[in-house]
Coordinates of C-alpha atoms and ligand atoms in Angstrom, one line a residue:
M1176 CA 24.9 -66.4 67.3
K1177 CA 22.2 -64.7 69.3
V1178 CA 18.6 -64.7 68.2
Y1179 CA 16.4 -61.7 68.9
K1180 CA 12.6 -61.6 68.6
T1181 CA 12.1 -58.1 69.8
V1182 CA 13.2 -54.7 68.4
R1183 CA 14.4 -53.5 71.8
G1184 CA 16.6 -56.5 72.5
L1185 CA 18.3 -56.2 69.1
Q1186 CA 18.7 -52.5 69.2
R1187 CA 20.3 -52.6 72.7
Q1188 CA 22.9 -55.1 71.5
L1189 CA 23.6 -53.2 68.2
D1190 CA 24.0 -49.9 70.1
K1191 CA 26.7 -51.6 72.2
E1192 CA 28.4 -52.8 69.0
R1193 CA 28.3 -49.4 67.4
K1194 CA 29.7 -47.8 70.6
N1195 CA 32.6 -50.2 70.2
G1196 CA 33.2 -48.9 66.7
K1197 CA 31.9 -52.0 64.9
S1198 CA 30.5 -51.8 61.4
I1199 CA 27.2 -53.5 60.7
G1200 CA 26.1 -55.5 57.7
F1201 CA 22.5 -56.5 57.3
V1202 CA 20.9 -59.3 55.2
P1203 CA 17.1 -59.2 55.2
T1204 CA 15.5 -62.5 54.2
M1205 CA 12.2 -64.4 54.4
G1206 CA 13.9 -67.5 55.7
A1207 CA 13.9 -71.0 54.2
L1208 CA 17.5 -70.2 53.6
H1209 CA 19.8 -71.7 51.0
A1210 CA 23.3 -71.2 49.5
G1211 CA 22.0 -68.0 47.7
H1212 CA 21.3 -66.4 51.0
M1213 CA 24.6 -67.6 52.4
S1214 CA 26.5 -65.9 49.7
L1215 CA 25.1 -62.6 51.0
I1216 CA 26.1 -63.6 54.5
K1217 CA 29.6 -64.4 53.3
K1218 CA 29.9 -61.1 51.5
S1219 CA 28.7 -59.2 54.6
T1220 CA 31.1 -61.0 57.0
S1221 CA 34.0 -60.3 54.7
Q1222 CA 33.1 -56.5 54.5
T1223 CA 31.8 -55.6 58.0
D1224 CA 32.5 -56.5 61.6
I1225 CA 29.0 -57.6 62.6
T1226 CA 26.5 -59.4 60.4
V1227 CA 22.8 -59.2 61.2
A1228 CA 20.3 -61.3 59.3
S1229 CA 16.5 -61.1 59.6
V1230 CA 14.0 -63.8 58.9
F1231 CA 10.6 -62.3 58.5
V1232 CA 7.9 -63.5 56.1
N1233 CA 6.5 -60.0 55.5
P1234 CA 2.7 -60.3 55.0
T1235 CA 2.4 -56.9 53.3
Q1236 CA 4.4 -57.9 50.2
F1237 CA 2.2 -60.9 49.4
N1238 CA -0.5 -59.9 46.9
D1239 CA -1.5 -63.6 46.9
K1240 CA -2.5 -64.7 50.4
G1241 CA -2.3 -68.4 49.4
D1242 CA 1.4 -67.8 48.6
L1243 CA 1.9 -66.3 52.0
K1244 CA 0.4 -69.3 53.7
K1245 CA 2.4 -71.8 51.6
Y1246 CA 5.7 -69.9 52.0
P1247 CA 8.2 -72.4 53.6
R1248 CA 9.2 -71.7 57.2
T1249 CA 12.3 -73.4 58.6
L1250 CA 13.5 -71.1 61.4
E1251 CA 15.6 -73.7 63.4
K1252 CA 17.4 -74.9 60.3
D1253 CA 17.9 -71.3 59.2
A1254 CA 19.4 -70.3 62.5
K1255 CA 21.9 -73.2 62.4
M1256 CA 22.9 -72.3 58.8
L1257 CA 23.4 -68.6 59.7
A1258 CA 25.5 -69.5 62.8
D1259 CA 27.7 -71.8 60.7
H1260 CA 28.4 -68.9 58.3
G1261 CA 29.5 -66.4 60.9
C1262 CA 26.3 -64.4 61.3
A1263 CA 26.4 -62.6 64.7
Y1264 CA 22.7 -61.9 65.2
L1265 CA 19.5 -63.2 63.9
F1266 CA 16.4 -61.0 64.1
A1267 CA 13.2 -63.1 63.9
P1268 CA 10.4 -60.8 64.9
S1269 CA 6.6 -61.2 64.8
P1270 CA 4.6 -58.8 62.6
K1271 CA 3.6 -57.0 65.8
Q1272 CA 7.2 -56.1 66.5
V1273 CA 7.8 -54.9 62.9
Y1274 CA 4.5 -53.0 62.6
P1275 CA 3.5 -52.0 66.1
K1276 CA 1.0 -49.4 64.8
G1277 CA -0.5 -51.9 62.3
D1278 CA 0.8 -52.8 58.9
Q1279 CA -1.1 -50.0 57.1
E1280 CA 1.5 -47.5 58.2
T1281 CA 4.2 -46.9 55.6
I1282 CA 6.5 -44.3 54.2
Q1283 CA 5.6 -41.9 51.4
L1284 CA 7.7 -42.8 48.4
D1285 CA 6.5 -42.8 44.8
I1286 CA 7.9 -45.9 43.1
S1287 CA 5.4 -46.0 40.2
Q1288 CA 8.1 -45.3 37.6
L1289 CA 9.9 -48.5 38.6
T1290 CA 6.8 -50.7 39.1
Q1291 CA 5.2 -50.2 35.7
Y1292 CA 6.9 -53.3 34.1
M1293 CA 7.7 -56.9 34.9
E1294 CA 6.8 -57.9 38.5
G1295 CA 4.9 -54.7 39.1
P1296 CA 1.7 -55.3 37.0
N1297 CA 1.7 -59.0 37.9
R1298 CA 2.0 -58.5 41.6
P1299 CA 0.1 -55.4 42.6
G1300 CA 1.2 -53.9 45.9
H1301 CA 4.2 -56.2 46.2
F1302 CA 6.9 -53.6 45.9
E1303 CA 5.1 -51.2 48.1
G1304 CA 5.2 -54.0 50.8
V1305 CA 8.9 -54.5 50.1
V1306 CA 9.7 -50.8 50.4
Q1307 CA 7.7 -50.7 53.6
V1308 CA 9.4 -53.7 55.3
V1309 CA 13.0 -52.8 54.2
H1310 CA 12.6 -49.2 55.3
R1311 CA 11.3 -50.4 58.7
L1312 CA 14.0 -53.0 59.1
L1313 CA 16.7 -50.4 58.2
E1314 CA 15.1 -48.1 60.8
I1315 CA 15.6 -50.9 63.4
V1316 CA 19.0 -52.2 62.4
V1317 CA 20.6 -49.0 61.0
P1318 CA 23.3 -50.9 59.1
D1319 CA 26.3 -49.5 57.3
N1320 CA 25.8 -52.0 54.5
L1321 CA 22.7 -53.7 53.2
Y1322 CA 23.2 -56.9 51.2
M1323 CA 20.7 -57.9 48.5
G1324 CA 20.7 -60.4 45.6
Q1325 CA 20.7 -59.6 41.9
K1326 CA 18.2 -62.5 41.7
D1327 CA 15.5 -60.0 42.5
F1328 CA 16.6 -57.4 40.0
Q1329 CA 13.5 -55.1 40.3
Q1330 CA 13.5 -55.4 44.1
F1331 CA 17.1 -54.2 44.6
S1332 CA 16.6 -51.5 42.0
I1333 CA 13.7 -50.1 43.9
I1334 CA 15.5 -50.3 47.2
A1335 CA 18.5 -48.5 45.6
Y1336 CA 16.0 -45.8 44.5
M1337 CA 14.6 -45.6 48.0
L1338 CA 18.0 -45.2 49.7
K1339 CA 18.8 -42.4 47.3
K1340 CA 15.5 -40.6 47.4
L1341 CA 15.4 -40.7 51.3
K1342 CA 19.1 -39.9 51.5
L1343 CA 19.7 -42.9 53.8
K1344 CA 23.3 -43.5 54.7
T1345 CA 23.2 -47.3 54.3
K1346 CA 25.2 -48.6 51.3
L1347 CA 23.6 -51.2 49.1
V1348 CA 25.8 -54.1 48.0
V1349 CA 24.3 -56.3 45.3
C1350 CA 25.4 -59.9 45.2
D1351 CA 25.5 -62.3 42.2
I1352 CA 22.8 -64.9 41.5
M1353 CA 23.7 -68.3 43.0
R1354 CA 22.5 -71.2 40.8
E1355 CA 22.2 -75.0 41.1
E1356 CA 24.6 -76.9 39.0
D1357 CA 22.0 -77.2 36.1
G1358 CA 21.5 -73.4 36.1
L1359 CA 18.3 -73.0 38.1
A1360 CA 18.5 -69.9 40.3
M1361 CA 18.4 -70.9 43.9
S1362 CA 15.1 -69.9 45.6
S1363 CA 13.2 -70.8 48.7
R1364 CA 10.3 -71.7 46.4
N1365 CA 12.2 -74.4 44.6
V1366 CA 11.4 -77.0 47.2
R1367 CA 7.8 -76.7 46.2
L1368 CA 8.5 -77.8 42.6
T1369 CA 7.3 -81.3 41.6
K1370 CA 10.1 -83.6 40.5
A1371 CA 9.0 -83.4 36.9
N1372 CA 8.9 -79.6 36.9
R1373 CA 12.2 -79.3 38.8
A1374 CA 13.8 -81.4 36.0
K1375 CA 12.5 -78.9 33.4
S1376 CA 13.2 -75.7 35.3
P1377 CA 16.8 -75.0 34.0
I1378 CA 14.9 -73.8 30.9
L1379 CA 14.8 -70.3 32.4
F1380 CA 18.6 -70.2 32.6
Q1381 CA 18.9 -71.8 29.2
T1382 CA 16.5 -69.2 27.7
L1383 CA 18.3 -66.3 29.3
S1384 CA 21.7 -67.6 28.1
F1385 CA 20.3 -68.0 24.5
V1386 CA 19.1 -64.4 24.6
K1387 CA 22.5 -63.1 25.9
K1388 CA 24.3 -65.1 23.2
N1389 CA 22.1 -63.9 20.4
Q1390 CA 21.5 -60.3 21.5
N1391 CA 23.3 -58.9 18.4
K1392 CA 21.7 -61.4 16.0
Y1393 CA 18.0 -60.5 16.5
K1394 CA 15.9 -57.5 17.3
V1395 CA 14.5 -57.2 20.8
K1396 CA 11.0 -58.1 19.8
T1397 CA 12.2 -61.2 18.1
L1398 CA 14.4 -62.2 21.0
E1399 CA 11.5 -61.8 23.4
K1400 CA 9.2 -63.8 21.2
K1401 CA 11.7 -66.6 20.8
A1402 CA 12.3 -66.6 24.6
L1403 CA 8.6 -66.9 25.3
E1404 CA 8.4 -69.8 22.9
M1405 CA 11.3 -71.6 24.6
L1406 CA 9.6 -71.1 28.0
D1407 CA 6.2 -72.3 26.8
I1408 CA 6.7 -76.0 27.6
R1409 CA 4.3 -78.5 29.1
S1410 CA 3.1 -77.4 32.6
F1411 CA 5.1 -74.2 32.4
R1412 CA 3.5 -70.8 31.7
P1413 CA 5.7 -67.8 31.1
E1414 CA 4.2 -64.6 32.6
Y1415 CA 6.7 -62.2 31.0
F1416 CA 10.1 -62.1 29.3
S1417 CA 11.3 -58.5 29.2
I1418 CA 14.5 -56.9 28.0
V1419 CA 14.9 -53.7 29.9
D1420 CA 17.2 -50.9 30.7
G1421 CA 19.1 -51.9 33.9
K1422 CA 18.7 -48.4 35.5
T1423 CA 15.2 -47.3 34.6
L1424 CA 13.7 -50.8 34.1
A1425 CA 11.9 -49.5 31.0
P1426 CA 11.7 -51.8 28.0
V1427 CA 14.3 -51.2 25.4
S1428 CA 13.7 -51.5 21.7
D1429 CA 17.4 -51.4 20.6
I1430 CA 20.0 -52.9 22.9
S1431 CA 22.9 -51.1 21.2
K1432 CA 21.4 -47.7 22.4
H1433 CA 21.7 -48.6 26.1
K1434 CA 24.7 -49.1 28.3
F1435 CA 23.2 -51.4 30.9
V1436 CA 20.6 -54.0 29.7
V1437 CA 19.1 -56.9 31.5
A1438 CA 16.7 -59.7 30.5
C1439 CA 14.1 -60.6 33.2
T1440 CA 11.5 -63.3 33.3
A1441 CA 8.8 -64.9 35.5
V1442 CA 7.5 -68.3 34.7
W1443 CA 4.9 -70.5 36.4
A1444 CA 6.2 -74.0 36.8
G1445 CA 3.0 -75.7 37.8
E1446 CA 1.9 -73.8 40.9
V1447 CA 5.3 -72.3 41.6
R1448 CA 6.3 -68.9 40.3
L1449 CA 10.0 -68.7 39.3
I1450 CA 11.8 -65.5 38.5
D1451 CA 15.3 -65.1 37.0
N1452 CA 17.3 -62.6 35.1
M1453 CA 20.6 -62.1 33.3
I1454 CA 22.6 -59.0 32.5
L1455 CA 23.0 -58.8 28.7
K1456 CA 25.5 -55.9 28.8
Ligands
AMP396 P1 14.2 -63.9 50.1 O1 14.4 -64.7 51.3 O2 13.8 -64.7 48.9 O3 13.4 -62.6 50.3 O4 15.7 -63.4 49.7 C1 16.5 -62.6 50.6 C2 17.6 -62.1 49.8 O5 18.4 -63.1 49.3 C3 17.2 -61.2 48.6 O6 18.1 -60.0 48.6 C4 17.4 -62.0 47.5 O7 17.7 -61.3 46.3 C5 18.6 -62.9 47.9 N1 18.6 -64.1 47.1 C6 17.6 -65.0 46.9 N2 17.9 -66.0 46.1 C7 19.2 -65.8 45.8 C8 20.1 -66.4 44.9 N3 19.8 -67.5 44.2 N4 21.4 -65.9 44.8 C9 21.7 -64.7 45.4 N5 20.9 -64.1 46.2 C10 19.7 -64.6 46.4

């Protein structure tokens, strides 16, 4: 696997690949890679000729600068893991490479419909930063396929909207949530959990599973209330538990009236913010 730190270097190589008729799959990440990321790499290598991964901790999507500072960085280990899984190229740029004209420059896209709920109000500016960086990375890599995880439900929904609105040719492939054996969704942030909180963190998966199982038994409001109660354990603080339409991301009041419904949650486990979701139907 070759590592590129500059846009020019990567683009030259990818132009050659394209001339040779190779299809390109792209997996954008912020590093501190784990088996969840590798499932995206595996999907990409099974569907395209050349897999490109990026490791870039994008400053513009962190509304909390403390979180940006604490974000784990393990580039050498990441590179080894990617190489072992058949990734052809790793793009690990500096902010200057990604944002040569400064990070204020961005595209015009109104995503306010999709950011009204869940992560949106709790992380102001976050999705604008995500749209900005994914758009820029797509401009650099120009992949045939883009691989993202269902783990970040609102994120992939907003990127799907961006691709459609801007009529980009890249196809989005959404991959299942990879979990630890006890149900905790894999995340780069999990390494920051204290031992005691790590032991309690399967409560997110258990709560989502409870809601899925009981979706026909209780009203949405009751389900959400019960879920928040389940998540409100010592040293945990649920931020939201929302049952929303899987397309519009708007809250639903009656599950039976919607085709695609998902439950999403964010919970503070001590100082670590965990998110998870489950498709109800
Ligand atoms: P991140 O490095 O956290 O920005 O994640 C990079 C990509 O990996 C995103 O598309 C995530 O949705 C995806 N991802 C993160 N965690 C998981 C997981 N547990 N299972 C599947 N995909 C994941």
